[in-house]
Amino acid sequence: MVTIPVSARFFHSVPAGLILVALLTCFSMWCASSPLCEQIGLSSLTIAIIAGALLGNTVWNRTEHFFSGGVNIAKRHLLKLGVILFGLRITFAQIGQLGWQGVLIDLFIVLSVMSLALFVGKKLLKLDLQTTVLIGAGSAFCGAAAILATESVIKGQAHKVSLAVTTVVLFGTLSMCVYPLLYTHMGLSEDAFGIYTGATIHEVAQVVAAGSAVNANVADIAVVEKMIRVMMLAPFLVMLSLFVNRDNDNKQYTPDKGKHIPWFAVFFIAMCGINSMQVLPVEVVSTLLFADNIFLTMAMAALGLHTHLAPVLKVGVKPLVLAGSLFVFLLSCGFVLCVWI
């Protein structure tokens, strides 16, 4: 009997794994382009992690060694590349359009949501720090993309990432349905409601759907406000990396020493700068953004393949309670801020 060396198995599993996540990505993007998914704001990222999890909990255990190399590359390296290219969605001029009020609202939302997540998740619900931070980041910044970026810093387990994404999908979809209904009862101007929508709804796609349900002006303002929140993700990741690398009592929350700065977060800001200077042709930016969606979807599919339901079910309803608390806070506090500022 011939034994294949571990290194040889790894290199054979790289193309197979990449092909697998690529097929899941094609399926997810095809589903996301359907009228139903577009109407409910269901992105390819969400579909990919669901499809990956379905495979991960059925045939994956028997076939993992055939695909592990490529799946791990997608989960680690393509994820970071996707986060970097995400910066091409933002320009510094967008910040100037909304003025200091829009930036201040987003800054307060980000800081308060993360603080509340740590208090409710750790102190009250006794959740582990990884799950708490992932759910907090998804609510505070930009949903699944923020969860993926945060995972690459804290090295969160796959089932915790899937759990956090599930909460974003659930309460982000609820927001998308509720906000247009609230518009006529809130007494906010179109500009103020656009800021409120962009500052408090989880996913970019959900912001677009909720804003468009009112009118195009609300949608445009909401997207710009949302992009300011997305930009705040980079300094958050740098600060989180510094905290993670401290020698604290939670050993599972301390990755390898020496990785103090998540460089992909720095490159994310650099991409924002490049996009702001408009040095790239529009066609190139469009192509890179399409590639960005592919990379992030592949990373989601890879995370789904490593997601096992048993640990998720073991956690219970506490993550949903945490995410629900953050949703109520975003809904109420965001309204008060828009009225006040």
Rosetta silent file (secondary structure, phi, psi, omega in degrees, C-alpha in Angstrom):
SEQUENCE: MVTIPVSARFFHSVPAGLILVALLTCFSMWCASSPLCEQIGLSSLTIAIIAGALLGNTVWNRTEHFFSGGVNIAKRHLLKLGVILFGLRITFAQIGQLGWQGVLIDLFIVLSVMSLALFVGKKLLKLDLQTTVLIGAGSAFCGAAAILATESVIKGQAHKVSLAVTTVVLFGTLSMCVYPLLYTHMGLSEDAFGIYTGATIHEVAQVVAAGSAVNANVADIAVVEKMIRVMMLAPFLVMLSLFVNRDNDNKQYTPDKGKHIPWFAVFFIAMCGINSMQVLPVEVVSTLLFADNIFLTMAMAALGLHTHLAPVLKVGVKPLVLAGSLFVFLLSCGFVLCVWI
SCORE:     score description
SCORE:     0.000 S_00000001
   1 L     0.000  128.259 -179.317    0.000    0.000    0.000 S_00000001
   2 L   -90.973  128.039  178.277    1.397    3.387   -1.062 S_00000001
   3 L   -98.956  125.339  179.292    1.050    6.225    1.446 S_00000001
   4 L   -83.101  125.251  179.098    0.687    9.719    0.001 S_00000001
   5 L   -57.294  153.139 -179.245    2.718   12.293    1.974 S_00000001
   6 H   -59.311  -42.595 -179.182    0.773   14.989    3.799 S_00000001
   7 H   -61.853  -39.692  179.408    2.365   17.762    1.688 S_00000001
   8 H   -65.901  -41.890  177.648    1.375   15.987   -1.522 S_00000001
   9 H   -60.809  -38.333 -179.379   -2.208   15.577   -0.302 S_00000001
  10 H   -62.725  -48.252 -176.353   -2.293   19.298    0.506 S_00000001
  11 H   -69.599  -29.559  174.793   -1.163   20.389   -2.962 S_00000001
  12 H   -71.006  -30.929 -176.735   -3.585   18.000   -4.615 S_00000001
  13 H   -82.531  -11.276  179.993   -6.419   19.375   -2.482 S_00000001
  14 H   -65.427  -57.134  179.676   -5.696   23.026   -3.405 S_00000001
  15 H   -63.741  -37.781 -179.762   -7.196   22.997   -6.942 S_00000001
  16 H   -63.032  -43.790 -179.800   -9.994   20.652   -5.868 S_00000001
  17 H   -66.094  -41.451  178.684  -10.927   22.905   -2.925 S_00000001
  18 H   -65.492  -36.995  177.087  -10.814   26.075   -5.015 S_00000001
  19 H   -65.149  -40.985 -179.720  -13.009   24.450   -7.658 S_00000001
  20 H   -61.995  -50.595 -179.035  -15.495   23.418   -4.973 S_00000001
  21 H   -68.482  -28.761  176.465  -15.816   26.905   -3.441 S_00000001
  22 H   -66.100  -40.742  177.181  -15.918   28.387   -6.959 S_00000001
  23 H   -65.029  -41.944  176.342  -18.896   26.157   -7.817 S_00000001
  24 H   -63.177  -35.844  178.877  -20.627   27.168   -4.583 S_00000001
  25 H   -66.526  -45.499  178.360  -19.881   30.806   -5.448 S_00000001
  26 H   -59.645  -44.127  178.656  -21.393   30.503   -8.932 S_00000001
  27 H   -62.446  -44.114 -177.356  -24.506   28.906   -7.469 S_00000001
  28 H   -65.899  -42.140 -179.859  -24.793   31.587   -4.765 S_00000001
  29 H   -69.610  -33.505  175.653  -24.355   34.491   -7.192 S_00000001
  30 H   -65.423  -45.108  178.155  -26.906   32.955   -9.546 S_00000001
  31 H   -63.324  -42.649 -177.220  -29.412   32.634   -6.710 S_00000001
  32 H   -64.633  -25.096 -179.599  -28.682   36.171   -5.477 S_00000001
  33 L   -82.441   -4.981  179.748  -29.442   37.582   -8.949 S_00000001
  34 L   -70.888  150.818 -179.056  -32.964   36.145   -8.901 S_00000001
  35 H   -56.540  -38.288 -178.134  -35.826   38.662   -8.468 S_00000001
  36 H   -64.537  -48.317 -179.465  -36.894   37.110   -5.157 S_00000001
  37 H   -65.978  -36.626  177.381  -33.440   37.350   -3.560 S_00000001
  38 H   -66.231  -36.726 -178.811  -32.958   40.884   -4.882 S_00000001
  39 H   -67.725  -39.139 -178.414  -36.317   41.899   -3.456 S_00000001
  40 H   -93.865    2.684  176.627  -35.559   40.597    0.038 S_00000001
  41 L    71.051   30.583 -179.602  -31.916   41.746   -0.069 S_00000001
  42 L   -87.605  111.319 -173.820  -30.432   38.258    0.196 S_00000001
  43 L   -85.459  167.501  178.319  -26.813   38.570   -0.943 S_00000001
  44 H   -65.235  -28.284  179.278  -24.532   35.963   -2.453 S_00000001
  45 H   -62.602  -45.518 -179.074  -22.467   36.001    0.761 S_00000001
  46 H   -66.646  -44.377 -179.845  -25.401   34.777    2.825 S_00000001
  47 H   -62.850  -37.679 -178.184  -26.431   32.146    0.294 S_00000001
  48 H   -64.630  -41.585 -178.305  -22.842   30.876    0.073 S_00000001
  49 H   -71.208  -30.958  176.384  -22.489   30.253    3.795 S_00000001
  50 H   -68.819  -46.874  179.702  -25.849   28.449    3.846 S_00000001
  51 H   -63.028  -41.891  177.871  -24.912   26.285    0.861 S_00000001
  52 H   -63.335  -39.648  179.875  -21.492   25.590    2.355 S_00000001
  53 H   -66.632  -35.060  177.578  -23.014   24.653    5.697 S_00000001
  54 H   -62.016  -43.246  176.239  -25.399   22.208    4.013 S_00000001
  55 H   -70.540  -39.266 -176.892  -22.434   20.414    2.483 S_00000001
  56 H   -63.773  -22.689 -179.121  -20.349   20.822    5.623 S_00000001
  57 L  -106.520   11.736  177.881  -22.892   18.939    7.691 S_00000001
  58 L  -123.618  -77.927 -173.643  -23.524   16.111    5.242 S_00000001
  59 L   -98.919   -4.916 -172.009  -20.682   14.809    3.051 S_00000001
  60 H   -62.928  -42.068 -176.767  -17.838   17.078    4.199 S_00000001
  61 H   -60.169  -30.220 -178.799  -16.470   14.851    6.957 S_00000001
  62 H   -87.602  -16.014 -174.125  -15.917   12.013    4.486 S_00000001
  63 H  -123.039    3.799 -172.807  -14.398   14.169    1.729 S_00000001
  64 H   -56.039  -39.481 -175.989  -12.604   16.967    3.596 S_00000001
  65 H   -65.762  -19.736  177.535   -9.106   15.685    2.793 S_00000001
  66 H   -76.600  -24.285 -169.567   -9.826   16.028   -0.942 S_00000001
  67 H  -123.166   -6.827 -167.566  -10.638   19.740   -0.671 S_00000001
  68 H   -59.124  -38.667 -177.466   -9.059   21.150    2.512 S_00000001
  69 H   -59.229  -52.891 -179.198   -6.098   22.934    0.863 S_00000001
  70 H   -68.250  -36.401  179.082   -8.156   25.111   -1.487 S_00000001
  71 H   -64.865  -40.879  178.753  -10.918   25.700    1.061 S_00000001
  72 H   -66.674  -36.850  176.445   -8.403   26.980    3.609 S_00000001
  73 H   -62.700  -43.161  178.875   -6.872   29.329    1.023 S_00000001
  74 H   -63.995  -40.766 -176.548  -10.324   30.745    0.279 S_00000001
  75 H   -69.432  -32.143 -175.221  -11.137   31.139    3.963 S_00000001
  76 H  -100.507  -59.251 -169.314   -7.904   32.958    4.834 S_00000001
  77 H   -84.230  -43.297  178.529   -6.287   34.652    1.845 S_00000001
  78 H   -66.778  -30.173  175.854   -9.186   35.334   -0.517 S_00000001
  79 H   -59.995  -50.204 -177.729  -11.077   36.760    2.463 S_00000001
  80 H   -65.702  -38.036  177.136   -8.384   39.370    3.133 S_00000001
  81 H   -63.395  -38.817  177.900   -8.117   40.222   -0.554 S_00000001
  82 H   -64.616  -40.331  178.367  -11.878   40.723   -0.638 S_00000001
  83 H   -64.930  -40.807  178.203  -11.782   43.064    2.356 S_00000001
  84 H   -60.009  -49.508 -177.709   -9.009   45.117    0.713 S_00000001
  85 H   -68.056  -20.319  177.944  -10.947   45.522   -2.539 S_00000001
  86 H   -60.409  -24.756  178.835  -14.052   46.471   -0.562 S_00000001
  87 H   -63.879  -19.400  178.978  -12.352   49.851   -0.073 S_00000001
  88 H   -72.274   -4.379  177.352  -13.041   50.657   -3.741 S_00000001
  89 H   -86.601   -5.932 -169.779  -16.685   51.176   -2.794 S_00000001
  90 L  -126.514  145.107  170.479  -15.832   54.285   -0.764 S_00000001
  91 L  -129.566  152.880  177.487  -14.408   57.753   -1.425 S_00000001
  92 H   -67.312  -24.046  178.213  -13.401   60.431    1.039 S_00000001
  93 H   -65.005  -29.314  178.909  -15.629   62.850   -0.887 S_00000001
  94 H   -62.735  -34.292  178.201  -18.647   60.855    0.280 S_00000001
  95 H   -65.457  -42.842 -179.491  -17.828   61.821    3.835 S_00000001
  96 H   -63.296  -29.187 -179.477  -17.736   65.491    2.881 S_00000001
  97 H   -63.391  -34.818 -177.724  -21.194   65.252    1.323 S_00000001
  98 H   -93.001  -17.274  178.574  -22.805   64.458    4.667 S_00000001
  99 H    78.524 -175.709 -175.328  -20.665   66.746    6.806 S_00000001
 100 H   -67.901  -26.175 -178.582  -19.599   66.290   10.398 S_00000001
 101 H   -63.787  -45.142 -179.955  -23.114   65.325   11.523 S_00000001
 102 H   -64.008  -40.400  178.441  -23.142   62.141    9.451 S_00000001
 103 H   -66.409  -42.448 -178.939  -19.662   61.172   10.607 S_00000001
 104 H   -63.340  -41.739  178.744  -20.510   61.891   14.248 S_00000001
 105 H   -62.069  -47.060  179.781  -23.659   59.779   14.127 S_00000001
 106 H   -62.003  -42.244 -179.489  -21.782   56.839   12.606 S_00000001
 107 H   -62.350  -43.558  179.088  -18.943   57.165   15.110 S_00000001
 108 H   -65.081  -42.533  179.844  -21.349   57.161   18.045 S_00000001
 109 H   -59.826  -47.692 -177.935  -23.276   54.191   16.615 S_00000001
 110 H   -61.696  -49.247 -177.803  -20.104   52.136   16.120 S_00000001
 111 H   -66.237  -42.975 -176.562  -18.677   52.861   19.584 S_00000001
 112 H   -71.322  -38.238  179.810  -21.974   52.430   21.437 S_00000001
 113 H   -66.564  -43.030  178.488  -22.983   49.219   19.644 S_00000001
 114 H   -65.893  -38.966  178.433  -19.615   47.563   20.328 S_00000001
 115 H   -65.684  -43.575  179.104  -19.715   48.700   23.975 S_00000001
 116 H   -65.297  -39.544  179.135  -23.270   47.443   24.401 S_00000001
 117 H   -60.186  -44.470  179.742  -22.390   44.138   22.739 S_00000001
 118 H   -65.410  -39.392 -179.067  -19.529   43.561   25.190 S_00000001
 119 H   -68.677  -50.769 -177.705  -21.683   44.494   28.180 S_00000001
 120 H   -70.809  -45.074 -175.984  -24.742   42.430   27.235 S_00000001
 121 H   -67.688  -49.404 -176.156  -22.838   39.538   25.660 S_00000001
 122 H   -82.772  -49.464 -172.471  -20.079   39.097   28.220 S_00000001
 123 H   -78.060  -46.201 -174.086  -21.513   40.474   31.446 S_00000001
 124 H   -89.854  -47.397 -175.430  -25.198   39.615   31.204 S_00000001
 125 L   -92.034  -11.919  179.608  -25.445   36.630   28.847 S_00000001
 126 L    59.561   36.083  174.723  -22.011   35.126   29.653 S_00000001
 127 L   -77.910  158.425  176.607  -21.238   34.480   25.989 S_00000001
 128 L   -70.621  159.388 -172.554  -17.668   33.844   24.927 S_00000001
 129 H   -66.721  -37.410 -179.765  -15.687   36.841   23.701 S_00000001
 130 H   -61.609  -50.878  179.815  -15.343   35.672   20.101 S_00000001
 131 H   -60.180  -42.097 -179.486  -19.085   35.261   19.558 S_00000001
 132 H   -61.911  -47.193 -177.767  -19.769   38.582   21.279 S_00000001
 133 H   -68.029  -39.164  179.872  -17.263   40.526   19.193 S_00000001
 134 H   -64.437  -45.218  178.331  -18.380   38.930   15.902 S_00000001
 135 H   -66.357  -40.255  177.936  -22.068   39.730   16.517 S_00000001
 136 H   -62.270  -43.946 -179.727  -21.152   43.215   17.687 S_00000001
 137 H   -65.592  -40.563  178.321  -19.019   43.902   14.611 S_00000001
 138 H   -61.962  -36.852  179.419  -21.733   42.637   12.268 S_00000001
 139 H   -78.604  -35.647 -173.342  -24.267   44.981   13.866 S_00000001
 140 H   -79.746  -32.894 -170.507  -21.930   47.961   14.229 S_00000001
 141 L  -113.056  -89.277 -171.446  -20.306   48.050   10.788 S_00000001
 142 L  -145.428   44.447  170.852  -21.424   46.220    7.658 S_00000001
 143 L    64.441 -132.007 -172.628  -22.900   42.844    8.440 S_00000001
 144 H   -61.653  -37.717  179.736  -21.337   39.720    6.980 S_00000001
 145 H   -62.771  -39.766  178.009  -18.325   41.540    5.477 S_00000001
 146 H   -67.819  -37.790  178.331  -17.443   42.992    8.893 S_00000001
 147 H   -63.746  -43.114  178.347  -17.846   39.584   10.522 S_00000001
 148 H   -62.681  -45.106 -179.806  -15.486   38.044    7.976 S_00000001
 149 H   -64.052  -40.796 -179.980  -12.902   40.792    8.468 S_00000001
 150 H   -67.219  -38.118  178.798  -13.149   40.521   12.260 S_00000001
 151 H   -59.449  -36.719 -177.953  -12.816   36.744   12.097 S_00000001
 152 H   -69.770  -17.121  176.848   -9.498   37.082   10.324 S_00000001
 153 H   -91.735  -45.638 -174.673   -8.173   39.072   13.291 S_00000001
 154 H   -92.173   -5.058  179.338   -9.589   37.095   16.222 S_00000001
 155 L    58.817   48.339 -178.294   -9.368   33.681   14.511 S_00000001
 156 L   -69.272  149.057  178.260  -12.983   32.864   15.321 S_00000001
 157 L   -70.626  151.148 -172.325  -14.269   29.329   14.927 S_00000001
 158 H   -58.958  -41.001 -177.085  -16.380   28.664   11.834 S_00000001
 159 H   -68.359  -27.316  177.119  -19.603   27.913   13.715 S_00000001
 160 H   -73.050  -37.302  175.946  -19.318   31.209   15.609 S_00000001
 161 H   -63.513  -45.771  179.368  -18.917   33.101   12.347 S_00000001
 162 H   -61.538  -39.447  178.461  -21.967   31.342   10.905 S_00000001
 163 H   -62.676  -44.575  179.674  -23.935   32.143   14.033 S_00000001
 164 H   -64.597  -41.841  178.795  -23.028   35.814   13.791 S_00000001
 165 H   -62.666  -39.183  178.940  -23.934   35.932   10.087 S_00000001
 166 H   -59.251  -41.835 -179.783  -27.301   34.321   10.878 S_00000001
 167 H   -66.871  -37.259  178.397  -28.139   37.100   13.334 S_00000001
 168 H   -63.780  -43.888  179.555  -27.186   39.748   10.761 S_00000001
 169 H   -62.555  -45.258 -176.033  -29.439   38.137    8.151 S_00000001
 170 H   -63.579  -56.526 -173.935  -32.341   37.814   10.584 S_00000001
 171 H   -80.957  -26.151  173.562  -32.355   41.305   12.089 S_00000001
 172 H   -67.340  -40.530  176.726  -31.046   43.029    8.967 S_00000001
 173 H   -65.284  -39.416  177.030  -33.951   41.563    6.974 S_00000001
 174 H   -62.180  -42.742  177.435  -36.338   42.650    9.722 S_00000001
 175 H   -59.948  -43.581 -177.512  -34.898   46.181    9.526 S_00000001
 176 H   -60.578  -31.568  179.748  -35.316   46.212    5.767 S_00000001
 177 H   -85.234  -35.779 -173.602  -39.023   45.472    6.163 S_00000001
 178 H   -79.363  -41.079 -171.994  -39.712   47.716    9.171 S_00000001
 179 H   -58.284  -47.262  178.358  -37.892   50.932    8.196 S_00000001
 180 H   -60.073  -32.402  178.689  -40.018   51.853    5.137 S_00000001
 181 H   -70.407  -31.232 -178.444  -43.140   51.355    7.243 S_00000001
 182 H   -78.999  -20.002 -171.298  -41.778   53.669    9.949 S_00000001
 183 H   -53.363  -47.448 -175.752  -40.856   56.484    7.555 S_00000001
 184 H   -72.259  -13.840 -176.924  -44.276   58.171    7.486 S_00000001
 185 H  -103.518   -8.286 -173.435  -44.593   58.011   11.288 S_00000001
 186 H   -88.664  -23.129 -179.170  -41.164   59.308   12.333 S_00000001
 187 L    74.113   20.350  178.539  -41.454   62.895   11.189 S_00000001
 188 L   -93.021  148.466  172.918  -37.947   62.885    9.689 S_00000001
 189 L   -69.688  168.665  178.685  -37.005   64.632    6.463 S_00000001
 190 H   -60.463  -42.602  179.930  -35.816   62.530    3.530 S_00000001
 191 H   -62.357  -45.446 -178.310  -32.192   63.488    4.232 S_00000001
 192 H   -66.555  -38.477  179.773  -32.487   62.665    7.926 S_00000001
 193 H   -69.727  -33.340  175.563  -34.220   59.347    7.247 S_00000001
 194 H   -63.395  -43.645  176.602  -31.515   58.435    4.741 S_00000001
 195 H   -62.742  -43.413  178.986  -28.848   59.084    7.384 S_00000001
 196 H   -59.844  -43.939 -179.466  -30.876   57.094    9.926 S_00000001
 197 H   -64.432  -48.032 -178.215  -31.187   54.153    7.527 S_00000001
 198 H   -68.589  -28.134 -176.676  -27.509   54.085    6.584 S_00000001
 199 H   -83.460  -13.458 -170.206  -26.341   54.502   10.173 S_00000001
 200 H  -129.010  -15.154  179.547  -28.396   51.686   11.674 S_00000001
 201 L   -88.707  147.270 -168.269  -29.154   48.869    9.175 S_00000001
 202 L   -68.738  -65.767 -171.410  -26.672   45.985    9.058 S_00000001
 203 L   -92.355  150.926  176.047  -25.846   45.072    5.430 S_00000001
 204 H   -59.990  -45.023 -179.668  -25.131   47.393    2.503 S_00000001
 205 H   -62.081  -36.444  178.453  -27.638   45.486    0.356 S_00000001
 206 H   -68.987  -35.748  176.149  -30.260   45.831    3.091 S_00000001
 207 H   -63.364  -45.198  179.468  -29.623   49.585    3.273 S_00000001
 208 H   -60.537  -45.119 -178.068  -30.131   49.880   -0.480 S_00000001
 209 H   -64.775  -45.115 -178.825  -33.372   47.875   -0.327 S_00000001
 210 H   -66.671  -43.420  179.449  -34.805   49.813    2.630 S_00000001
 211 H   -66.214  -41.610 -179.188  -33.866   53.214    1.188 S_00000001
 212 H   -66.710  -26.265  178.067  -35.169   52.388   -2.288 S_00000001
 213 L   -67.545  -19.668  176.238  -38.490   51.338   -0.780 S_00000001
 214 L   -92.646  -67.703  172.093  -38.969   55.003    0.217 S_00000001
 215 L  -168.978  174.351 -174.893  -37.410   56.825   -2.746 S_00000001
 216 H   -67.011  -35.118 -179.676  -34.154   57.245   -4.671 S_00000001
 217 H   -64.408  -44.627  177.303  -32.987   60.270   -2.657 S_00000001
 218 H   -60.952  -41.718 -178.771  -33.268   58.396    0.638 S_00000001
 219 H   -63.689  -43.714 -178.971  -31.417   55.430   -0.887 S_00000001
 220 H   -62.269  -46.585 -179.991  -28.525   57.591   -2.137 S_00000001
 221 H   -65.688  -39.905 -179.075  -28.018   59.326    1.219 S_00000001
 222 H   -62.563  -41.084 -178.900  -28.371   56.039    3.102 S_00000001
 223 H   -65.876  -42.253  178.700  -25.674   54.350    1.015 S_00000001
 224 H   -62.250  -44.924  178.480  -23.197   57.206    1.583 S_00000001
 225 H   -61.855  -38.907  178.769  -23.862   57.141    5.331 S_00000001
 226 H   -64.646  -40.015 -178.967  -23.431   53.378    5.292 S_00000001
 227 H   -65.474  -30.655  174.820  -20.096   53.648    3.482 S_00000001
 228 H   -64.671  -40.953  175.141  -18.790   55.931    6.232 S_00000001
 229 H   -60.967  -41.989  179.571  -19.588   53.163    8.724 S_00000001
 230 H   -60.867  -41.342 -179.191  -17.765   50.687    6.501 S_00000001
 231 H   -62.364  -31.069 -179.893  -14.690   52.927    6.448 S_00000001
 232 L   -70.832  -11.040  178.887  -14.595   52.902   10.255 S_00000001
 233 H   -63.415  -37.447 -175.880  -14.044   49.133   10.120 S_00000001
 234 H   -62.364  -53.211  177.341  -10.341   49.537    9.287 S_00000001
 235 H   -62.591  -31.563  176.289   -9.257   51.459   12.435 S_00000001
 236 H   -61.823  -43.166 -179.463  -11.456   49.130   14.488 S_00000001
 237 H   -65.017  -37.742  178.478   -9.579   46.094   13.133 S_00000001
 238 H   -64.439  -46.281  179.464   -6.220   47.677   13.932 S_00000001
 239 H   -66.519  -38.378  177.844   -7.275   48.428   17.515 S_00000001
 240 H   -63.227  -40.284  179.067   -8.838   44.984   17.881 S_00000001
 241 H   -61.501  -40.982  178.182   -5.595   43.392   16.679 S_00000001
 242 H   -64.103  -39.497  179.316   -3.631   45.264   19.337 S_00000001
 243 H   -68.482  -42.847 -178.099   -6.069   44.092   22.000 S_00000001
 244 H   -61.369  -36.850 -176.385   -6.086   40.499   20.768 S_00000001
 245 L   -79.921   -3.301  172.288   -2.313   40.276   20.914 S_00000001
 246 L   -69.185  148.287 -179.777   -2.204   41.244   24.559 S_00000001
 247 L   -83.989   87.881 -178.645   -1.400   38.360   26.843 S_00000001
 248 L  -105.018 -176.820 -175.091   -4.785   38.036   28.553 S_00000001
 249 L   -73.070  -25.733 -177.888   -6.502   35.270   30.440 S_00000001
 250 L   -85.632   87.532 -173.139   -8.548   34.083   27.446 S_00000001
 251 H   -62.977  -32.943 -179.197   -5.882   32.011   25.679 S_00000001
 252 H   -70.573  -11.259 -178.119   -8.178   30.925   22.830 S_00000001
 253 H  -101.790   11.812 -179.123   -8.599   34.582   21.981 S_00000001
 254 L  -116.482  100.252  178.526   -4.867   35.223   21.553 S_00000001
 255 L   -71.804 -170.186 -177.094   -3.561   34.456   18.054 S_00000001
 256 L   -57.029  138.407  178.549    0.059   34.174   17.070 S_00000001
 257 L   -66.618  152.619  175.936    2.338   36.756   18.638 S_00000001
 258 L    94.488  -16.594  179.902    3.846   39.431   16.444 S_00000001
 259 L   -92.444   68.996 -172.661    0.811   39.984   14.208 S_00000001
 260 L   -80.694  -26.128 -176.730   -0.023   43.320   15.747 S_00000001
 261 L  -121.916  121.626  173.537   -1.354   45.082   12.660 S_00000001
 262 L   -75.756   97.403 -172.071   -3.875   43.550   10.245 S_00000001
 263 H   -61.952  -25.697  178.672   -2.250   44.903    7.086 S_00000001
 264 H   -64.486  -28.029  176.539   -5.294   44.155    4.990 S_00000001
 265 H   -69.555  -37.572  176.926   -7.114   46.842    7.018 S_00000001
 266 H   -66.044  -42.416  178.239   -4.381   49.348    6.133 S_00000001
 267 H   -67.051  -30.263  175.069   -4.631   48.385    2.451 S_00000001
 268 H   -58.358  -47.516  177.396   -8.414   48.770    2.744 S_00000001
 269 H   -63.943  -39.079  178.139   -7.897   52.463    3.644 S_00000001
 270 H   -60.690  -40.052  177.688   -5.342   52.756    0.829 S_00000001
 271 H   -64.695  -37.064  175.111   -7.961   51.491   -1.622 S_00000001
 272 H   -59.494  -41.999  179.218  -10.369   54.138   -0.324 S_00000001
 273 H   -65.276  -43.036  178.202   -7.685   56.730   -1.104 S_00000001
 274 H   -61.445  -42.955  179.047   -7.077   55.357   -4.603 S_00000001
 275 H   -65.994  -34.865  179.531  -10.794   55.387   -5.286 S_00000001
 276 H   -66.607  -36.134 -179.242  -11.035   58.955   -3.956 S_00000001
 277 H   -79.744  -11.724  177.301   -8.339   60.169   -6.361 S_00000001
 278 L    55.289   43.748  179.354  -10.135   58.453   -9.273 S_00000001
 279 L   -85.211  -15.259  179.591   -6.863   57.287  -10.808 S_00000001
 280 L   -98.688  139.506  175.413   -8.394   54.019  -12.002 S_00000001
 281 L   -59.561  151.497 -178.406  -10.726   53.863  -15.014 S_00000001
 282 H   -58.458  -38.384 -179.067  -14.372   53.205  -14.202 S_00000001
 283 H   -64.520  -37.488  178.708  -14.244   49.895  -16.061 S_00000001
 284 H   -66.859  -43.297  179.016  -11.293   48.719  -13.947 S_00000001
 285 H   -61.975  -43.697  178.956  -13.058   49.657  -10.707 S_00000001
 286 H   -61.106  -41.685  178.656  -16.211   47.819  -11.810 S_00000001
 287 H   -64.732  -43.771  179.747  -14.182   44.720  -12.643 S_00000001
 288 H   -65.683  -36.514  177.923  -12.350   44.822   -9.310 S_00000001
 289 H   -68.693  -35.355  175.272  -15.637   45.232   -7.414 S_00000001
 290 H   -65.306  -42.455  176.361  -17.061   42.230   -9.245 S_00000001
 291 H   -63.527  -37.274  178.840  -13.935   40.274   -8.287 S_00000001
 292 H   -59.934  -44.184  178.675  -14.317   41.518   -4.727 S_00000001
 293 H   -63.231  -36.289  178.126  -17.804   40.048   -4.512 S_00000001
 294 H   -65.231  -47.350 -178.093  -16.451   36.747   -5.863 S_00000001
 295 H   -61.842  -44.910 -179.578  -13.616   36.616   -3.306 S_00000001
 296 H   -66.891  -37.394  178.649  -15.911   37.390   -0.361 S_00000001
 297 H   -67.448  -39.588  176.458  -18.484   34.861   -1.550 S_00000001
 298 H   -62.871  -40.178  177.742  -15.790   32.186   -1.887 S_00000001
 299 H   -63.734  -40.013  177.884  -14.624   32.967    1.651 S_00000001
 300 H   -64.532  -42.381  178.243  -18.187   32.629    2.914 S_00000001
 301 H   -61.802  -40.852  178.763  -18.603   29.289    1.159 S_00000001
 302 H   -64.553  -41.354  176.881  -15.365   28.059    2.729 S_00000001
 303 H   -64.256  -38.465  177.974  -16.517   29.139    6.180 S_00000001
 304 H   -61.769  -38.719  179.004  -19.819   27.374    5.610 S_00000001
 305 H   -63.512  -28.437  179.589  -18.007   24.126    4.788 S_00000001
 306 L   -94.196    8.443 -179.558  -16.258   24.320    8.171 S_00000001
 307 L   -92.652  127.082  177.416  -19.496   25.063   10.028 S_00000001
 308 L  -117.545  135.899 -171.097  -20.952   22.248   12.099 S_00000001
 309 H   -70.055  -30.037 -175.594  -24.441   22.500   13.543 S_00000001
 310 H   -56.461  -50.247  177.984  -23.762   20.770   16.850 S_00000001
 311 H   -63.041  -33.528  179.433  -21.735   23.644   18.372 S_00000001
 312 H   -65.643  -46.709 -179.692  -24.265   26.170   17.039 S_00000001
 313 H   -65.688  -29.819 -178.389  -27.209   24.381   18.633 S_00000001
 314 H   -67.253  -27.805 -177.214  -25.288   24.011   21.872 S_00000001
 315 H   -69.830  -32.915  178.867  -25.051   27.807   22.287 S_00000001
 316 L    84.978 -152.579 -172.740  -28.840   28.218   22.506 S_00000001
 317 L   -91.053   -4.519 -175.525  -30.782   31.466   22.151 S_00000001
 318 H   -57.545  -43.161  177.011  -28.263   33.780   23.805 S_00000001
 319 H   -60.064  -36.430  177.670  -26.680   35.001   20.531 S_00000001
 320 H   -67.785  -36.405  176.716  -30.144   35.867   19.224 S_00000001
 321 H   -63.750  -42.973  178.214  -30.887   37.762   22.443 S_00000001
 322 H   -62.348  -50.705 -178.894  -27.660   39.723   22.017 S_00000001
 323 H   -62.882  -37.278  177.731  -28.322   40.509   18.363 S_00000001
 324 H   -65.336  -38.328  177.496  -31.933   41.428   19.173 S_00000001
 325 H   -63.950  -41.796  178.575  -30.782   43.823   21.884 S_00000001
 326 H   -67.269  -36.379  177.607  -28.410   45.514   19.439 S_00000001
 327 H   -62.553  -45.949  178.899  -31.202   45.729   16.845 S_00000001
 328 H   -63.178  -39.773  179.158  -33.536   47.489   19.302 S_00000001
 329 H   -64.212  -45.126  178.622  -30.713   49.842   20.290 S_00000001
 330 H   -60.809  -42.708 -177.986  -29.960   50.709   16.650 S_00000001
 331 H   -63.311  -45.288 -174.482  -33.636   51.292   15.938 S_00000001
 332 H   -86.246  -49.189 -176.563  -34.236   53.582   18.919 S_00000001
 333 H   -66.714  -37.922  178.543  -30.893   55.270   19.543 S_00000001
 334 H   -61.603  -39.404  177.997  -30.341   55.993   15.848 S_00000001
 335 H   -64.561  -44.751 -179.379  -33.683   57.799   15.688 S_00000001
 336 H   -61.674  -42.087 -179.742  -32.875   59.906   18.765 S_00000001
 337 H   -62.932  -43.573 -178.287  -29.470   60.849   17.284 S_00000001
 338 H   -65.733  -37.881  177.580  -30.972   61.911   13.950 S_00000001
 339 H   -67.949  -41.690 -175.665  -33.584   64.057   15.679 S_00000001
 340 H   -73.061  -45.246 -175.169  -31.027   65.610   18.035 S_00000001
 341 L   -86.811    0.000    0.000  -28.171   66.232   15.603 S_00000001
